[in-house]
C-alpha positions in Angstrom: 53.2 150.3 57.5 52.7 146.4 58.3 49.7 145.6 60.0 52.1 144.5 63.2 53.5 147.9 63.7 49.8 149.8 63.1 48.6 147.6 65.7 51.0 149.0 67.8 51.0 152.5 67.1 47.5 152.5 67.5 46.3 150.0 70.7 49.8 149.2 73.1 52.2 152.3 72.2 49.7 154.8 74.0 49.1 151.7 76.9 52.8 152.0 78.0 52.4 148.8 76.6 55.4 146.6 73.4 53.3 143.9 71.2 54.8 140.7 71.3 52.9 138.3 68.4 50.3 139.4 66.4 48.7 137.1 64.7 45.0 137.0 62.4 42.2 135.4 62.7 38.9 134.0 62.6 36.3 131.8 64.4 35.7 127.9 62.8 32.5 129.1 64.0 31.3 132.3 62.8 29.1 134.6 64.8 26.0 137.0 63.0 26.4 139.8 64.5 24.1 142.3 62.3 24.7 145.5 64.3 27.6 146.5 66.6 28.2 148.8 69.7 31.0 150.2 67.9 29.0 151.6 65.6 30.0 149.2 62.9 28.4 146.7 60.1 29.2 144.4 57.9 32.6 142.3 57.4 35.4 143.2 60.2 38.8 141.4 60.5 40.0 139.9 63.8 43.2 139.9 65.4 44.7 138.0 68.8 47.7 139.7 70.4 50.5 139.4 73.0 51.8 142.7 75.0 53.4 143.1 77.8 54.1 146.7 79.6 56.5 148.4 80.0 56.1 149.4 83.1 57.7 146.5 86.4 56.5 143.9 87.1 55.5 143.3 83.9 51.9 141.9 83.3 51.6 140.0 80.1 48.0 140.6 78.0 46.4 138.9 75.0 43.4 141.0 73.1 41.0 140.5 70.7 41.4 143.3 67.9 39.1 144.3 64.9 39.2 146.3 62.4 36.0 147.3 60.1 35.8 146.9 56.2 37.0 150.5 55.5 38.3 151.7 58.4 42.1 152.1 59.2 41.5 153.0 62.6 41.5 149.3 65.7 39.3 149.0 68.1 40.0 146.8 71.8 37.2 144.2 71.8 38.3 141.5 74.9 41.9 141.5 76.9 42.9 138.4 79.2 46.4 138.4 81.5 48.0 135.4 80.3 47.4 134.2 84.0 43.6 133.5 82.7 44.9 131.7 80.3 44.1 127.6 81.0 44.8 125.9 77.8 46.2 126.2 73.9 45.2 123.2 71.7 47.2 123.3 68.8 44.5 120.8 67.2 47.5 118.3 65.6 51.1 118.3 66.8 52.1 115.9 63.6 51.4 118.2 60.4 51.3 122.2 60.6 47.5 123.6 60.4 46.0 127.3 60.2 44.0 126.0 63.0 44.1 126.6 67.3 42.0 127.6 70.3 42.6 129.3 73.0 40.8 128.2 76.7 40.2 130.9 79.2 38.9 130.7 83.0 35.8 132.2 81.3 35.5 130.5 78.4 37.0 129.8 74.6 37.6 130.2 71.0 38.6 128.8 68.3 40.4 130.1 65.2 41.9 129.9 62.0 45.0 131.6 61.4 46.4 132.8 57.6 48.4 130.3 57.4 49.9 127.8 59.3 53.2 129.8 59.8 51.6 132.3 61.1 49.5 130.5 64.1 52.8 128.3 64.7 55.4 131.3 64.8 52.2 133.2 67.0 52.0 129.8 69.3 55.7 129.7 69.5 55.5 133.1 70.6 53.4 132.8 73.2 54.8 129.7 75.1 57.9 130.9 75.3 56.5 133.4 76.8 54.2 131.9 79.3 57.3 130.0 80.0 59.0 133.2 81.0 56.4 135.4 83.1 54.2 132.8 84.9 56.1 131.3 87.9 53.1 129.0 88.6 50.1 127.2 87.0 51.2 127.1 83.2 48.4 126.8 80.5 48.6 123.3 78.9 50.2 123.2 75.0 48.4 120.5 73.3 48.2 119.3 70.3 51.1 121.3 69.3 54.2 120.5 67.1 58.0 119.9 69.2 58.8 122.7 67.3 56.7 125.3 68.4 57.6 124.5 72.2 61.7 124.5 72.4 64.1 121.5 71.3 63.6 122.7 67.7 62.1 125.2 67.8 61.3 127.7 65.0 64.1 130.5 66.7 66.6 127.6 68.0 66.6 125.7 64.5 67.6 129.7 63.1 70.4 130.6 65.6 71.6 126.7 65.0 72.7 127.9 61.3 73.9 131.2 61.5 75.8 129.4 64.8 76.9 126.1 61.7 77.7 128.6 59.4 79.8 129.8 61.8 81.3 127.2 62.0 82.1 126.5 58.8 83.2 130.1 58.0 85.6 129.3 61.2 86.4 125.7 60.0 87.5 127.0 56.2 89.3 130.2 57.7 91.8 127.8 59.8 92.1 125.0 56.9 92.9 128.5 54.8 95.1 129.6 57.0 96.7 125.8 58.2 97.6 125.9 53.8 99.1 129.3 54.6 101.4 128.8 57.0 102.9 125.9 55.2 103.2 127.6 52.1 104.8 130.3 54.4 107.2 127.4 55.5 107.9 125.6 52.3 109.2 129.0 50.7 110.7 130.0 53.6 113.3 126.9 53.3 113.2 127.7 49.0 114.5 131.0 49.9 116.9 129.6 52.6 118.2 126.7 50.1 118.9 129.2 47.6 120.5 131.8 49.6 122.9 128.8 50.6 123.2 127.9 46.9 124.1 131.7 46.5 126.4 131.8 48.6 127.7 128.6 47.6 128.3 129.5 43.9 129.8 132.6 45.4 132.7 131.1 47.8 133.2 128.6 44.1 133.7 131.8 42.0 136.1 133.5 44.2 138.9 130.1 44.7 138.8 130.4 41.0 139.8 133.3 40.6 142.4 132.2 43.1 
C-alpha cells in the first residue's frame, strides 16, 4: 500500500474526507523536540496533506501528519482550512526545486519535499483546488513555475499529449481510408474494363462462329 493510500485510510476516510494530495517533507530549519506528548521520540516522517470533505458544502483542509520511526500508525498534528492559507512560495520560478513555503494567517512553515517532482505535483493540485473552492481572497502563489499555475501545467500537457495522439491516429486512419478508397475505385475500374473486354471477346467469338 502506498503512503498516500495508507494516509487516506488511516486519517481521512474515518473523518469522511477524501485525500487529494500528499507530499512528504522535511523542515528546512529543523526544530529540536526531545519529547513529544504522543509518546514518540526520535525521528519521524512528516506529510503535508490536502483533503476535502465529502459532505456539501465541501470544506478543504491542509493537514500536517506525522509517522514516528518504527510505527505504522499516523498522527494528525495540525490542520488549517484552505481559506487560512495566505501565500504559497515556490522559491524558484525558473528551475524546479523541492523547496516551498506555506504562509498562513497564524504563521508559516518552510519545507523541502522529497523531490522537485513531488513538490511540483503538490503545488499544482493545491493551486487548482484553491481556484475551485475559494471564491475570493485566494492565496497568492509566488515564485512558481508557470506550468504549475495553469496553461502549460503537467495535467494539461498530459491531456494535450493524449489529444495529439488521438488526432494523429485519426489522421492516419483517414489517410488509410482514402488510400483504401482509391484502391477500391481502381479495382472497380479494372473489373469494369475486364468485364467490357470479356463481353467484347464473347461478341467477336459469336460473330466468328456465324
